[in-house]
XYZ file of C-alpha atoms in Angstrom:
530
model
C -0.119 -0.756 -0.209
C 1.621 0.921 -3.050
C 3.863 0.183 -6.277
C 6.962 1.250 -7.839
C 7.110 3.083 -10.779
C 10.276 4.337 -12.705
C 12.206 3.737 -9.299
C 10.173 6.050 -7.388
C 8.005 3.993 -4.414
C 4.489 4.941 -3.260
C 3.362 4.118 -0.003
C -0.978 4.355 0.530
C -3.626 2.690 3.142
C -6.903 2.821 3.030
C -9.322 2.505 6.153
C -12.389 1.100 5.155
C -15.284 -1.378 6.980
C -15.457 -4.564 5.393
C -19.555 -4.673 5.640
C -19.583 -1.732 3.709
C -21.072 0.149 6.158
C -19.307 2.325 9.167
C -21.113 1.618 13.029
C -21.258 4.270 14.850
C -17.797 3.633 16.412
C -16.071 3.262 13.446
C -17.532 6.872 11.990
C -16.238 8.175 14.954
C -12.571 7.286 14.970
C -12.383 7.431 10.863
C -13.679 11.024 11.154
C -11.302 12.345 13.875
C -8.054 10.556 11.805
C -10.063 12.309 8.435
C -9.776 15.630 9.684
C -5.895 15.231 10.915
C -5.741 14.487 7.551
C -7.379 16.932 6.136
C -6.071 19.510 8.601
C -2.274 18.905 7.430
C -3.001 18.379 3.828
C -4.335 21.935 4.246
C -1.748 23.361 6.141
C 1.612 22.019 4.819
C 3.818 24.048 2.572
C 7.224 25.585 2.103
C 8.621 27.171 5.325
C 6.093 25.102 7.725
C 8.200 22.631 10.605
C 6.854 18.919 10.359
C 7.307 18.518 13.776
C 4.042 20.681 13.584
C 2.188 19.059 11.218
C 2.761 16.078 13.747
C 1.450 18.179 16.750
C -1.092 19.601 14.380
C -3.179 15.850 13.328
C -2.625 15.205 17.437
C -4.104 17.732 18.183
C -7.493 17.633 15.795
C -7.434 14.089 16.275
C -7.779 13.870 20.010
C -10.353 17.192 20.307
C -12.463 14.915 17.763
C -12.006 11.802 19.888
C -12.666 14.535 22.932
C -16.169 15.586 20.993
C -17.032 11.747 21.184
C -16.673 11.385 24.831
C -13.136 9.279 24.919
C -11.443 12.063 26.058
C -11.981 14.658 28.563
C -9.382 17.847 29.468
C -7.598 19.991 27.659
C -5.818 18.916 23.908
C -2.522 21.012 24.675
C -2.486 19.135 28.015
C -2.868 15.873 26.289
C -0.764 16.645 23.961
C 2.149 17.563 26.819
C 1.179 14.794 28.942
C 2.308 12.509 25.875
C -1.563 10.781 25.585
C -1.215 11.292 21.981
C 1.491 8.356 21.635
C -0.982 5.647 23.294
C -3.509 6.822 20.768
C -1.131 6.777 17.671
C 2.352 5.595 18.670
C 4.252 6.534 15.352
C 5.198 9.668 13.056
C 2.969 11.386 11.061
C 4.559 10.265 8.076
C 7.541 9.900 6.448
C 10.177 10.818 3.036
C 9.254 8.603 -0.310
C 11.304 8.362 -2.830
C 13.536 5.648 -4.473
C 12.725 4.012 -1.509
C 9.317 3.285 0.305
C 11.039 4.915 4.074
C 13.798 7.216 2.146
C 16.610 8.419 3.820
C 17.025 12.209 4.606
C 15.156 12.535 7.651
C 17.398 13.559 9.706
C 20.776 15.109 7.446
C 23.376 17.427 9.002
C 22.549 21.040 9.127
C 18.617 20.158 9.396
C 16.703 20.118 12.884
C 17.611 16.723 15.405
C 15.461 14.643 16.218
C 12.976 16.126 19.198
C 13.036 14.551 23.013
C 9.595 14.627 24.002
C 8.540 11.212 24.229
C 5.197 12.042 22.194
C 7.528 12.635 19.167
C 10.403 10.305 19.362
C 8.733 8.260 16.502
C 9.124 11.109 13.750
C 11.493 9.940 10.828
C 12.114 13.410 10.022
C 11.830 16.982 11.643
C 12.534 18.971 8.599
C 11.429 22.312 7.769
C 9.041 21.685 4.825
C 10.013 22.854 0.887
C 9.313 22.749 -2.292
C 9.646 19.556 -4.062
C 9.574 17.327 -0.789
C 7.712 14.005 -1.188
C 6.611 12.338 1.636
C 3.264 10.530 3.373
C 1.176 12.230 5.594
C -0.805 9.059 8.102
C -2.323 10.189 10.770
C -3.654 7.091 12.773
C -5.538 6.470 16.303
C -5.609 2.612 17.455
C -6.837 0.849 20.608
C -4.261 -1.341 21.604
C -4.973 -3.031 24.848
C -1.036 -3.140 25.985
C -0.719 0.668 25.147
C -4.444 1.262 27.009
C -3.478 -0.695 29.836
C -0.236 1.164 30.354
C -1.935 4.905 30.095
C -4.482 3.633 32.963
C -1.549 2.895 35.151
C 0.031 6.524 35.014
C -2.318 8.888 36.467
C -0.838 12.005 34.180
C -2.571 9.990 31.302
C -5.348 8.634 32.880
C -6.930 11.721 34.276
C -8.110 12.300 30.176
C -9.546 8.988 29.848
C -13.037 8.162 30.149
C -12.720 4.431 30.902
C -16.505 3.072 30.344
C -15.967 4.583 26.555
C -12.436 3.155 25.971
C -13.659 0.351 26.940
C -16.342 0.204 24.212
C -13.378 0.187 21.332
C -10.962 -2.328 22.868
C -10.194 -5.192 20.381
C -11.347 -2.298 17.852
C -7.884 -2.238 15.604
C -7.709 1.252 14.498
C -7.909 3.549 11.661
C -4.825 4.874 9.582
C -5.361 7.036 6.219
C -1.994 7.260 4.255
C -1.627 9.589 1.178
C 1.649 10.609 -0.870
C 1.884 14.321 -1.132
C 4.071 16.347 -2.942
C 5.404 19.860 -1.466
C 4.626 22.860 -4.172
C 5.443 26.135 -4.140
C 2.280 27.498 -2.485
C 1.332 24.274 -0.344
C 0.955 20.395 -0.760
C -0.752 18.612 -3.373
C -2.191 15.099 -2.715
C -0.350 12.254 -5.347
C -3.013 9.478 -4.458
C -6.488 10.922 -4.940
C -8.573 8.417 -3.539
C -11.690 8.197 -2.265
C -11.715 9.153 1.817
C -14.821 10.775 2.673
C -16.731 7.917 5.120
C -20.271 9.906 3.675
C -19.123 9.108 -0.120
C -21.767 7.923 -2.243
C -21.023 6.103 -4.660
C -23.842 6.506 -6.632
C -23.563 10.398 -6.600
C -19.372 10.019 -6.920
C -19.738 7.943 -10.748
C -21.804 8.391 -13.770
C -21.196 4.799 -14.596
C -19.454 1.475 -12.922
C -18.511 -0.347 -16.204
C -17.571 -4.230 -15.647
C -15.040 -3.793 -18.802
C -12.666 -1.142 -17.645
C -12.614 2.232 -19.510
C -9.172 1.424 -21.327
C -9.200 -2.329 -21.486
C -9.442 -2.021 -25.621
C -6.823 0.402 -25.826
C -3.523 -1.617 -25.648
C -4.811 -4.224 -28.451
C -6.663 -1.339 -30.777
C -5.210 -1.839 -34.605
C -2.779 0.631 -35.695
C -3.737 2.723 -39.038
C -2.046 1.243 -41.882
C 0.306 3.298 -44.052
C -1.496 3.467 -47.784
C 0.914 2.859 -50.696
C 1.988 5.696 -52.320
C 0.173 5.633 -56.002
C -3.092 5.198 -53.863
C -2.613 8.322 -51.691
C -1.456 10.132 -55.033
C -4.739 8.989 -56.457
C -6.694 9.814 -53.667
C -5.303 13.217 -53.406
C -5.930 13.688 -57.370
C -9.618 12.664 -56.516
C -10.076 14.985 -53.956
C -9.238 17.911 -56.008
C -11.354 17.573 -59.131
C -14.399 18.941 -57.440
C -12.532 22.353 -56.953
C -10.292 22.784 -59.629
C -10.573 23.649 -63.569
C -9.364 21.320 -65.846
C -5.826 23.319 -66.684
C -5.117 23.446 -63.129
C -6.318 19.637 -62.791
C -3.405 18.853 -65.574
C -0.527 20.633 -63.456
C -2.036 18.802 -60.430
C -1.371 15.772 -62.505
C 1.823 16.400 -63.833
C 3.185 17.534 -60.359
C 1.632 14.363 -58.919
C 3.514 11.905 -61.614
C 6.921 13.976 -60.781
C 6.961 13.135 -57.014
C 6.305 9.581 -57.681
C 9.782 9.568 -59.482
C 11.338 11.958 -57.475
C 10.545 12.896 -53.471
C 8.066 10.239 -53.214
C 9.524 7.268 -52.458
C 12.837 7.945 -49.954
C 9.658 9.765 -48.261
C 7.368 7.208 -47.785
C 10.454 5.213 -47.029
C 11.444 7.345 -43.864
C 7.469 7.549 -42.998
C 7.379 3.817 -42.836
C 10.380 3.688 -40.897
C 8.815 6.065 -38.085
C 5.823 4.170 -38.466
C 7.758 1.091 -37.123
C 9.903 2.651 -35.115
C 6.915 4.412 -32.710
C 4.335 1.289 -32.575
C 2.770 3.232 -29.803
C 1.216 5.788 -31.292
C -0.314 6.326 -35.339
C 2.183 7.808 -38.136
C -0.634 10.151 -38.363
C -0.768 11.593 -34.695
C 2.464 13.834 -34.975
C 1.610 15.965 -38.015
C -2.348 16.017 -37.001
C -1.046 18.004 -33.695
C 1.360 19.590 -35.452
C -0.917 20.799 -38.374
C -3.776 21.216 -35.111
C -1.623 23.627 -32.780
C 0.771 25.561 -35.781
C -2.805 26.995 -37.861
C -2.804 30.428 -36.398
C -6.380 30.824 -37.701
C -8.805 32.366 -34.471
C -10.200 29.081 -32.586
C -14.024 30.178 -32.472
C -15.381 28.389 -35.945
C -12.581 27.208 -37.291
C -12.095 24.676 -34.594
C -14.171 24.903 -31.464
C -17.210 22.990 -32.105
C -20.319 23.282 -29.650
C -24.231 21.333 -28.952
C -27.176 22.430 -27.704
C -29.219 20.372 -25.549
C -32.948 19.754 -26.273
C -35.345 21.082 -22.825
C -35.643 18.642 -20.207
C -39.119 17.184 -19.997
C -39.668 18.598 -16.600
C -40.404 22.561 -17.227
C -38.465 23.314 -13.908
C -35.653 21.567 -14.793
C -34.657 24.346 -17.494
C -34.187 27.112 -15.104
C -30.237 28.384 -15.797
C -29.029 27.445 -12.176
C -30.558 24.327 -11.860
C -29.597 23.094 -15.052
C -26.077 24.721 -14.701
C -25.777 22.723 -11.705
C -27.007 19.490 -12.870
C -24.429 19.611 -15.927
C -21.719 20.199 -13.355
C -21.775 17.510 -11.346
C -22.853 15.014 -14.197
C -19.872 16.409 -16.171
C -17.714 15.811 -12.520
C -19.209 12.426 -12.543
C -18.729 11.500 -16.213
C -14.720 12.734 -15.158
C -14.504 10.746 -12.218
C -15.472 7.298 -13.915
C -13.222 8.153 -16.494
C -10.212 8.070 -14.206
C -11.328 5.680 -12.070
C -11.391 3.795 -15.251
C -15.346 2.722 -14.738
C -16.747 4.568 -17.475
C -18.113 2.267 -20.449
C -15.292 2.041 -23.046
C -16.405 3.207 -26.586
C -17.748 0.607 -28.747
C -19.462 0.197 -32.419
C -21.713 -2.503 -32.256
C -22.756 -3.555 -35.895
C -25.544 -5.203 -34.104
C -26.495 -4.217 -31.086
C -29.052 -6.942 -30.415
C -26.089 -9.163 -30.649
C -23.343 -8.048 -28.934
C -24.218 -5.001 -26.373
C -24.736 -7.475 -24.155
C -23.742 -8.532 -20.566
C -22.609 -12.159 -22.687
C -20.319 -9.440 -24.810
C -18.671 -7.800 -21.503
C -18.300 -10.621 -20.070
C -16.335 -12.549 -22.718
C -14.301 -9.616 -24.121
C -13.481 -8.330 -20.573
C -11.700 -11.838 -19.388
C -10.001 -11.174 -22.293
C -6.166 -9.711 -21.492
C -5.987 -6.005 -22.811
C -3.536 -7.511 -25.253
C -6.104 -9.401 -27.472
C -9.257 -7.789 -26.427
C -10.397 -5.942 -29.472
C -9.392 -9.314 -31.670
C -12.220 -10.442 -29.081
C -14.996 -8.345 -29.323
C -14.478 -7.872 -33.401
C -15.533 -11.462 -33.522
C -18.920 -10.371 -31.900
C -18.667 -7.718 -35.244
C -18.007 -5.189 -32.220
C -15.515 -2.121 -32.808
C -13.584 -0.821 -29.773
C -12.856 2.626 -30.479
C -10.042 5.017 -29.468
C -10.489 6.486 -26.443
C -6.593 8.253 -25.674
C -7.536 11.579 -26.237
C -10.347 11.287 -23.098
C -8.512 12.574 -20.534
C -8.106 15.846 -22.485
C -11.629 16.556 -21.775
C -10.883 17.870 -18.582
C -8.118 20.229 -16.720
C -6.710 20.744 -20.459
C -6.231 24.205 -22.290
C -4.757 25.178 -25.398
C -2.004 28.094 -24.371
C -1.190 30.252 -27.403
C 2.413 30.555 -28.263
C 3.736 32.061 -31.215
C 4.340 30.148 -33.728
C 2.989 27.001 -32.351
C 0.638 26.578 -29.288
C 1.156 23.962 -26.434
C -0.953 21.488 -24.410
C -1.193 22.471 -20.625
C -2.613 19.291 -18.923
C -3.205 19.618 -14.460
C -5.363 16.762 -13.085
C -4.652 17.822 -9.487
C -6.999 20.684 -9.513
C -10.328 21.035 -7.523
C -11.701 24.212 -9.433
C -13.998 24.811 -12.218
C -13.904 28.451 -13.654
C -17.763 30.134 -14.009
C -17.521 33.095 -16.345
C -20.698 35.839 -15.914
C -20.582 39.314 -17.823
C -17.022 38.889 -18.751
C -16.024 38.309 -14.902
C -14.199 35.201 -13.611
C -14.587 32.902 -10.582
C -13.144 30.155 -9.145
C -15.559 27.328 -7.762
C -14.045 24.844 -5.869
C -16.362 21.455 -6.763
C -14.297 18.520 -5.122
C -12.969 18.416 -1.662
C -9.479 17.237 -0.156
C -10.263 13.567 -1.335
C -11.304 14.319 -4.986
C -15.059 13.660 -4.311
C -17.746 15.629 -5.761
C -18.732 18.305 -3.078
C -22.615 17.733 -2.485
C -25.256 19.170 -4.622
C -26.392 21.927 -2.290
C -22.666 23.192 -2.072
C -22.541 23.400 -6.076
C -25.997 25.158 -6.544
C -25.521 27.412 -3.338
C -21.947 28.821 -4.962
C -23.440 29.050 -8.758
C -26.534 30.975 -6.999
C -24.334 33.595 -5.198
C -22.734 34.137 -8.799
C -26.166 34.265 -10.555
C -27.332 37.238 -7.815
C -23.699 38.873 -7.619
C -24.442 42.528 -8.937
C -21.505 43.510 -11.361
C -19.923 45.974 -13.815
C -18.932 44.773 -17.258
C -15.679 44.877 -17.771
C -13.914 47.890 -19.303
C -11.181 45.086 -20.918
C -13.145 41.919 -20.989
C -9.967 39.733 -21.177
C -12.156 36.577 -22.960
C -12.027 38.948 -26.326
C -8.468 38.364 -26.363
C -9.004 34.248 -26.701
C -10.914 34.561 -30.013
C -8.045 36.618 -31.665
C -6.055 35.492 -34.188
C -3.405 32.760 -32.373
C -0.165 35.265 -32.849
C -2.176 37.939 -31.796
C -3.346 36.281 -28.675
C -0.333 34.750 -28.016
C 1.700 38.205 -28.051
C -1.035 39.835 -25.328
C -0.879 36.836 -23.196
C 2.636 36.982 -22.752
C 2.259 41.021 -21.914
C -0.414 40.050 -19.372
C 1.910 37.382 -17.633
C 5.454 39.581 -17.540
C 2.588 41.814 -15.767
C 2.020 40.181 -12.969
C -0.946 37.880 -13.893
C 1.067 34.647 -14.638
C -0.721 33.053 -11.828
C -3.782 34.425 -12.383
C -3.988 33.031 -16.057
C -2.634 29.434 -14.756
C -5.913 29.274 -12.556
C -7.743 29.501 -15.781
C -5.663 26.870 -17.560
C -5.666 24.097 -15.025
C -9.385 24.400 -14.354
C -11.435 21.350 -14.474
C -13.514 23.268 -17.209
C -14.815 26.460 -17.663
C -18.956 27.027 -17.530
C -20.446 30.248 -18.758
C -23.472 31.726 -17.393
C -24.829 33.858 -20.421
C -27.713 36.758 -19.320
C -29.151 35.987 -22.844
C -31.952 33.720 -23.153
C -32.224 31.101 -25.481
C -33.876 31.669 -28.865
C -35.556 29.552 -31.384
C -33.433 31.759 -34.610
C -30.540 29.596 -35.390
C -28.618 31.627 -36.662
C -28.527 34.119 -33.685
C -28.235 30.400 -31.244
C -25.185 29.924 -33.561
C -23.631 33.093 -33.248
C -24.240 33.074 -29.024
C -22.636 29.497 -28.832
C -19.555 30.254 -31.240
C -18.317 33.425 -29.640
C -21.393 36.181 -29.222
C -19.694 39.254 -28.553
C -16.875 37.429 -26.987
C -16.575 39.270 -23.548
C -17.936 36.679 -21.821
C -15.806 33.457 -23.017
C -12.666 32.112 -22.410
C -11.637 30.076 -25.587
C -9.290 27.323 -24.117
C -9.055 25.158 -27.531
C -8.873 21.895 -25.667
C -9.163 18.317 -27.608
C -12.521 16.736 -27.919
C -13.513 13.321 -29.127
């Protein structure tokens, strides 16, 4: 399957057992195409031949298949004997571009296509680089015609163990297709999608929402421009509480003078970008613009923070378990987000009413067009929810002048911060699932027991300077040599600090510890929250 977007073609498949439920057979041949999967998803970069990514899945494929008693031998003599083509009898994979099979596979001045029958399928034996789209699908099928012939030639059937093929004819077979893209230091995977045959779902999503996450969005009413004389009235308003009257009467008179003067070819153009960008709020332009130009240190003037109450269960409050349980909820929370299952927001005006399966039900046959016209007749507000996916994989980068957005949803990382010292925690695997609980809590206890030395620089003081400052050191500390270094910050799914003090009853010293405390131990990314 797959779909066309601004020209470009995708091309996916998805192996999956229609009872829900792999048999034993079926875990074994989805594993061994998995890890060919995995293996050259790994493995692929700049530099590397495709002809040996092809050799490469063969060759985990049919030791996995070997592992399970189909096979017997040696892989490399399998692989030479040309078993691997009864087992999968195409390419690994193949160009994408403007179209689904693109051309390029074979262009002058690249390498021809290879002779050994095991390989004759490849569309394309090029030397892998940077910016290269194309599918990696390893796939192992039991196709009686192809079974039948390997049994005749005794070079191939020496490796087969008959009474187990046997078990999988009229089996069909397994392929797993994803779209990767080539980057500079590997391959990054352009269809994230659930593969692990172990996935639970349960564990994999906070939340399975029958209204999609979004469904509200398209229809949500744009924010009306006010007339003028009622935002210069408002604004007149809104200064009487911190002005004396003299300055109150040259508010006044200023007021009055842009109503006859700057005021109205301004509200004019206003209302004409208004129109002209019905996709967005008149409002969202300067907000980011007023948001990302202040130069005013991040820590109180914008970064709010909560603190949790103590979980009911006494053991529940010790600083790696609960570090670990707010992990993988927060992964969850991000995965039903994108998988567009989390619960959209909603006001109810009466709950009783209309949070209600009846509600969802209605409002979510509804086409996104119309759908908030449908739930504000249950007196239901759909909220705004666009600014969601900066929750995650988002930082603030300081510029002078005026910061930028840096947004990477490709990542696997989170970054855990302890005494001023960074590290990088992988938390989802190949697929984009959520790596299992023990795996989380094993790698945030080997940070919680790592002895260290604070800092002599802590770098996190830097992110709490004032935005020029900041800005100005940052772009010392990439010309340095730490460009990279600083990006693996930025494109983390978030950041989690492990503090060594404990938690206090004093407000105003919890304040000061969740704001900034001494600062060597944050890393003040500035990112959007709702």
């Amino acid at each position: 399957m797959g779909a066309s977007h601004s020209g470009y073609a995708s091309d996916i498949t998805i192996s999956f057992p229609v009872t829900g439920k792999f048999t034993s057979n079926q875990k074994i041949v989805y594993e061994a195409v998995l890890c060919a999967r995995n293996a050259v998803i790994n493995s692929a970069k700049p530099g590397v031949s495709w002809v040996d990514m092809h050799v490469l899945a063969n060759k985990v494929m049919l030791q996995k298949l070997t592992e399970a008693g189909l096979l017997v031998g040696e892989v490399d003599a399998m692989i030479e004997a040309g078993l691997s083509g009864i087992l999968q009898p195409h390419g690994l994979g193949h160009l994408l571009g403007i179209d689904v099979h693109d051309v390029g596979g074979y262009l002058p001045n690249t390498p021809p296509r290879p002779k050994q029958s095991y390989l004759k399928n490849l569309r394309t034996a090029r030397i892998l680089e940077e910016g290269i789209v194309l599918t990696v699908e390893p796939g192992c099928y039991f196709i009686n015609a192809l079974l039948d012939k390997a049994f005749a030639d005794q070079n191939l059937s020496k490796f087969l163990n008959k009474s187990k093929i046997d078990e999988f004819r009229g089996f069909g077979g397994v392929r797993i297709e994803d779209v990767v893209v080539i980057t500079n230091t590997g391959c990054a995977v352009l269809s994230p999608l659930p593969r692990s045959q172990n996935q639970n779902e349960d564990y994999q999503y906070l939340q399975k929402s029958s209204v999609p996450t979004l469904h509200f969005q398209k229809s949500l009413p744009r924010l009306p421009i006010p007339e003028l004389e009622d935002s210069c009235k408002r604004y007149i308003c809104a200064q009487q509480p911190l002005v004396d009257d003299t300055e109150m009467t040259q508010i006044v008179k200023n007021v009055n003078k842009m109503l006859k003067s700057d005021g109205p070819p301004l509200q004019k153009e206003l209302k004409a970008i208004d129109a002209a960008n019905r996709h967005t709020s008149y409002i969202s332009r300067p907000w980011f613009d007023m948001y990302l130009t202040d130069r005013k240190p991040l820590p109180i003037n914008y970064n709010p923070f909560l603190v949790f109450i103590d979980d009911p269960k006494p053991e529940y409050n010790h600083q790696l378990i609960r570090s670990a349980n707010m992990v993988i909820s927060s992964l969850r929370f991000m995965k039903s987000l994108r998988a567009n299952l989390l619960e959209p927001e909603v006001f109810h005006l009466n709950p009783n009413k209309s949070n209600t399966k009846f509600f969802r039900t209605v409002t979510g046959m509804l086409p996104p067009a119309i759908s908030w016209y449908g739930a504000y007749l249950f007196k239901a507000f759909p909220l705004d929810m666009s600014q969601y996916e900066n929750l995650f994989n988002t930082s603030r980068i300081p510029k002078t002048g005026k910061d930028t957005l840096f947004h990477d949803n490709t990542t696997r990382h989170i970054i855990v911060m302890r005494g001023g010292h960074f590290f990088k925690v992988d938390v989802l695997d190949e697929s984009g699932n959520i790596l299992n609980a023990q795996d989380i809590y094993t790698g945030l206890d080997y940070i919680l027991k790592e002895p260290y030395k604070a800092p002599e620089f802590p770098l996190g003081v830097l992110t709490v300077e004032e935005r020029n400052t900041w800005a100005t050191a940052r772009s010392h500390l990439e010309n340095t040599g730490n460009a990279e270094v600083l990006k693996v910050i930025d494109s983390a799914i978030f950041c989690l600090i492990l503090d060594e003090s404990q938690p206090t009853r004093d407000y105003k010293e919890l304040i000061r510890q969740y704001l900034h405390s001494d600062g060597t131990n944050r890393f003040v990314m500035g990112v959007f929250k709702n």
